[in-house]
Amino acid sequence: DHFELQVQPDDQLAISVSSKDNELISRFNNNTLIGGGNNSQTGTNTVNVSSGVSYFQVNKDGNIEFPIFGTMHVGGMTTGEISKMIQKRMIDEGYINDAVVNTKIMSFKVTVMGDVKNPGPQTYQGERLTILEALGKAGDLTNSAYRNNVLVIREENGKRKAYEINLLDNQAVFNSPAYYLQQNDVVYVQPNKSQRVKGSTSYTWLSV
């Protein structure tokens, strides 16, 4: 599985810093700390390792405010890339020589609209959500839903882009850039043509 989600504005990140030295990592905990840097053992034969998890909200510019380091740009990066960047700075700059950093996306929000049984926003815990999973969470499509052209509306570089997905074509679904959903995506399931206003287009509802 080659897919790796890129961090987007509004993502909530959990970043943990681990070290054998509790005092060293305490400086890198922010006010949302969970764990308190307490010693923990994962087994009788392991060395005590201190760790703390802090939570960060990615702002509209793709930045987080990280303790000691200040503003760090993480937008467009994968969680693995973020972990490596922070870990490298801690080691290179002499803060924590044995630092181990782990980054996770805690949750992101998508909205499913249109001809589904339970439309509305969904908050998903985890790093991956497919369009099929989102539709399932929305109670699936109604019998009158138009399955040939489901839209995923995504903001990219300040502009809205609509991806069309034919749910009846499995290969097209899996190959679509919108198969894996991202932060603030909107999934729109159109009603069958008999229920649409004559002459309207798929995109009229997107106008601002």
Tab-separated table of C-alpha atoms in Angstrom:
chain	number	residue	atom	x	y	z
A	1	ASP	CA	0.000	0.000	0.000
A	2	HIS	CA	1.786	3.071	-1.282
A	3	PHE	CA	-0.692	5.669	-0.094
A	4	GLU	CA	0.475	8.166	2.513
A	5	LEU	CA	-1.801	10.993	3.547
A	6	GLN	CA	-0.313	14.465	3.400
A	7	VAL	CA	-0.985	16.779	6.337
A	8	GLN	CA	-3.494	19.534	5.587
A	9	PRO	CA	-4.678	22.687	7.400
A	10	ASP	CA	-7.074	21.860	10.276
A	11	ASP	CA	-5.540	18.426	10.813
A	12	GLN	CA	-5.014	17.497	14.453
A	13	LEU	CA	-1.588	15.985	15.036
A	14	ALA	CA	-0.368	13.946	17.980
A	15	ILE	CA	3.415	14.164	18.219
A	16	SER	CA	5.207	11.999	20.746
A	17	VAL	CA	8.822	12.421	21.813
A	18	SER	CA	10.566	9.526	23.531
A	19	SER	CA	13.920	9.406	25.277
A	20	LYS	CA	15.641	7.670	28.172
A	21	ASP	CA	15.932	11.074	29.832
A	22	ASN	CA	12.607	12.359	31.166
A	23	GLU	CA	13.904	15.873	31.843
A	24	LEU	CA	15.051	16.365	28.261
A	25	ILE	CA	11.692	15.603	26.694
A	26	SER	CA	9.657	17.695	29.144
A	27	ARG	CA	10.700	20.866	27.310
A	28	PHE	CA	9.060	19.605	24.151
A	29	ASN	CA	5.634	19.034	25.672
A	30	ASN	CA	2.998	21.669	25.006
A	31	ASN	CA	-0.053	22.495	27.104
A	32	THR	CA	-2.064	19.661	25.587
A	33	LEU	CA	0.343	17.079	26.946
A	34	ILE	CA	-0.963	13.617	27.618
A	35	GLY	CA	1.321	11.268	29.468
A	36	GLY	CA	3.218	13.887	31.399
A	37	GLY	CA	6.565	12.438	30.411
A	38	ASN	CA	6.174	9.690	32.970
A	39	ASN	CA	8.345	6.617	32.822
A	40	SER	CA	6.686	3.596	31.334
A	41	GLN	CA	7.712	0.027	30.742
A	42	THR	CA	6.426	-2.058	27.888
A	43	GLY	CA	7.934	-5.251	29.272
A	44	THR	CA	10.142	-6.611	32.001
A	45	ASN	CA	13.168	-6.792	29.708
A	46	THR	CA	12.936	-3.286	28.239
A	47	VAL	CA	14.711	-0.134	29.340
A	48	ASN	CA	12.647	2.603	30.923
A	49	VAL	CA	11.773	5.137	28.247
A	50	SER	CA	10.091	8.449	28.980
A	51	SER	CA	7.598	9.757	26.494
A	52	GLY	CA	4.987	12.456	26.192
A	53	VAL	CA	2.358	13.160	23.572
A	54	SER	CA	1.378	16.698	22.593
A	55	TYR	CA	-1.446	17.739	20.312
A	56	PHE	CA	-1.215	20.369	17.604
A	57	GLN	CA	-3.730	21.972	15.260
A	58	VAL	CA	-2.350	22.713	11.803
A	59	ASN	CA	-3.246	26.306	10.906
A	60	LYS	CA	-4.452	27.624	7.547
A	61	ASP	CA	-0.858	28.198	6.422
A	62	GLY	CA	0.098	24.590	7.161
A	63	ASN	CA	2.101	25.452	10.278
A	64	ILE	CA	2.222	24.266	13.876
A	65	GLU	CA	3.774	25.982	16.885
A	66	PHE	CA	6.213	23.476	18.299
A	67	PRO	CA	7.879	23.981	21.705
A	68	ILE	CA	11.447	25.351	21.532
A	69	PHE	CA	11.483	25.268	17.711
A	70	GLY	CA	8.541	27.639	17.244
A	71	THR	CA	6.725	27.791	13.913
A	72	MET	CA	7.252	24.686	11.809
A	73	HIS	CA	5.750	24.177	8.353
A	74	VAL	CA	4.208	20.714	8.061
A	75	GLY	CA	1.566	21.219	5.365
A	76	GLY	CA	1.955	18.813	2.458
A	77	MET	CA	4.246	16.507	4.434
A	78	THR	CA	3.507	12.955	5.499
A	79	THR	CA	3.541	12.047	9.186
A	80	GLY	CA	6.756	10.113	8.641
A	81	GLU	CA	8.442	13.135	7.095
A	82	ILE	CA	7.334	15.325	9.999
A	83	SER	CA	8.703	12.851	12.536
A	84	LYS	CA	12.056	12.685	10.738
A	85	MET	CA	12.285	16.479	10.497
A	86	ILE	CA	11.653	17.039	14.206
A	87	GLN	CA	13.806	14.112	15.292
A	88	LYS	CA	16.712	15.330	13.133
A	89	ARG	CA	16.543	18.822	14.631
A	90	MET	CA	16.486	17.485	18.184
A	91	ILE	CA	19.571	15.357	17.544
A	92	ASP	CA	21.482	17.776	15.298
A	93	GLU	CA	20.929	20.733	17.607
A	94	GLY	CA	21.968	18.765	20.681
A	95	TYR	CA	18.656	18.709	22.524
A	96	ILE	CA	18.027	14.940	22.728
A	97	ASN	CA	20.656	12.607	21.298
A	98	ASP	CA	18.434	9.516	21.501
A	99	ALA	CA	15.185	11.215	20.490
A	100	VAL	CA	12.493	9.114	18.849
A	101	VAL	CA	9.602	11.103	17.373
A	102	ASN	CA	6.291	9.697	16.195
A	103	THR	CA	3.570	11.730	14.474
A	104	LYS	CA	-0.043	10.680	13.930
A	105	ILE	CA	-3.035	12.406	12.405
A	106	MET	CA	-5.660	12.129	15.137
A	107	SER	CA	-8.747	13.122	13.205
A	108	PHE	CA	-10.037	14.875	10.157
A	109	LYS	CA	-13.469	15.954	8.988
A	110	VAL	CA	-15.302	15.245	5.765
A	111	THR	CA	-18.874	16.080	4.808
A	112	VAL	CA	-21.184	13.792	2.860
A	113	MET	CA	-24.080	15.548	1.144
A	114	GLY	CA	-26.868	14.671	-1.229
A	115	ASP	CA	-28.657	11.410	-1.777
A	116	VAL	CA	-27.407	9.371	1.196
A	117	LYS	CA	-29.378	8.118	4.156
A	118	ASN	CA	-27.512	10.117	6.820
A	119	PRO	CA	-25.936	13.226	5.253
A	120	GLY	CA	-23.746	15.571	7.254
A	121	PRO	CA	-20.229	16.051	8.625
A	122	GLN	CA	-18.159	13.097	9.789
A	123	THR	CA	-15.152	13.211	12.079
A	124	TYR	CA	-12.856	10.306	11.433
A	125	GLN	CA	-10.252	9.078	13.892
A	126	GLY	CA	-7.230	7.850	12.027
A	127	GLU	CA	-5.147	8.608	8.984
A	128	ARG	CA	-7.029	6.969	6.156
A	129	LEU	CA	-10.631	7.178	5.019
A	130	THR	CA	-11.811	6.007	1.630
A	131	ILE	CA	-14.810	7.388	-0.183
A	132	LEU	CA	-16.476	3.978	0.178
A	133	GLU	CA	-15.994	4.061	3.962
A	134	ALA	CA	-17.369	7.606	4.147
A	135	LEU	CA	-20.454	6.627	2.166
A	136	GLY	CA	-20.894	3.616	4.441
A	137	LYS	CA	-20.707	5.849	7.508
A	138	ALA	CA	-23.388	8.024	5.911
A	139	GLY	CA	-25.737	5.052	5.748
A	140	ASP	CA	-24.933	4.356	2.085
A	141	LEU	CA	-26.645	5.745	-0.986
A	142	THR	CA	-30.412	5.797	-1.279
A	143	ASN	CA	-32.147	3.828	-4.014
A	144	SER	CA	-32.609	7.009	-6.044
A	145	ALA	CA	-28.937	8.057	-5.876
A	146	TYR	CA	-26.984	8.625	-9.083
A	147	ARG	CA	-24.011	6.240	-8.814
A	148	ASN	CA	-22.267	7.108	-12.070
A	149	ASN	CA	-21.000	10.501	-11.001
A	150	VAL	CA	-20.328	11.045	-7.295
A	151	LEU	CA	-18.394	14.253	-6.706
A	152	VAL	CA	-15.568	14.855	-4.254
A	153	ILE	CA	-14.941	18.576	-3.804
A	154	ARG	CA	-11.488	19.408	-2.487
A	155	GLU	CA	-9.690	22.681	-1.902
A	156	GLU	CA	-6.229	22.636	-3.444
A	157	ASN	CA	-3.952	25.664	-3.356
A	158	GLY	CA	-6.855	27.919	-2.471
A	159	LYS	CA	-9.088	26.689	-5.301
A	160	ARG	CA	-11.921	24.201	-5.280
A	161	LYS	CA	-11.532	21.175	-7.483
A	162	ALA	CA	-14.186	18.551	-8.162
A	163	TYR	CA	-13.308	14.915	-8.801
A	164	GLU	CA	-15.919	12.745	-10.486
A	165	ILE	CA	-16.124	9.108	-9.437
A	166	ASN	CA	-18.177	6.384	-11.101
A	167	LEU	CA	-19.016	3.973	-8.284
A	168	LEU	CA	-20.046	1.347	-10.825
A	169	ASP	CA	-16.486	1.137	-12.166
A	170	ASN	CA	-14.325	-0.440	-9.459
A	171	GLN	CA	-11.057	0.267	-11.260
A	172	ALA	CA	-11.930	3.938	-11.678
A	173	VAL	CA	-12.865	4.218	-8.012
A	174	PHE	CA	-9.607	2.731	-6.752
A	175	ASN	CA	-7.482	4.780	-9.169
A	176	SER	CA	-9.132	8.110	-8.407
A	177	PRO	CA	-7.066	10.784	-6.571
A	178	ALA	CA	-10.140	11.180	-4.369
A	179	TYR	CA	-10.393	7.505	-3.368
A	180	TYR	CA	-8.623	8.446	-0.136
A	181	LEU	CA	-10.356	11.460	1.361
A	182	GLN	CA	-8.562	14.418	2.884
A	183	GLN	CA	-9.306	17.059	5.494
A	184	ASN	CA	-12.478	19.069	4.737
A	185	ASP	CA	-13.405	17.097	1.598
A	186	VAL	CA	-17.051	17.266	0.589
A	187	VAL	CA	-18.642	14.197	-0.995
A	188	TYR	CA	-21.760	14.988	-2.994
A	189	VAL	CA	-24.081	12.220	-4.171
A	190	GLN	CA	-26.425	13.480	-6.842
A	191	PRO	CA	-30.052	12.395	-6.931
A	192	ASN	CA	-31.215	10.476	-9.959
A	193	LYS	CA	-31.840	12.671	-13.010
A	194	SER	CA	-35.583	12.375	-12.532
A	195	GLN	CA	-35.191	14.298	-9.273
A	196	ARG	CA	-32.832	16.969	-10.591
A	197	VAL	CA	-34.006	20.290	-11.903
A	198	LYS	CA	-33.979	20.329	-15.677
A	199	GLY	CA	-31.020	22.228	-17.037
A	200	SER	CA	-29.098	22.307	-13.763
A	201	THR	CA	-25.518	21.123	-13.594
A	202	SER	CA	-23.589	19.154	-11.026
A	203	TYR	CA	-21.620	22.220	-10.019
A	204	THR	CA	-24.281	24.902	-9.489
A	205	TRP	CA	-24.503	24.169	-5.780
A	206	LEU	CA	-20.786	24.879	-5.436
A	207	SER	CA	-21.048	28.520	-6.436
A	208	VAL	CA	-20.072	31.005	-3.738
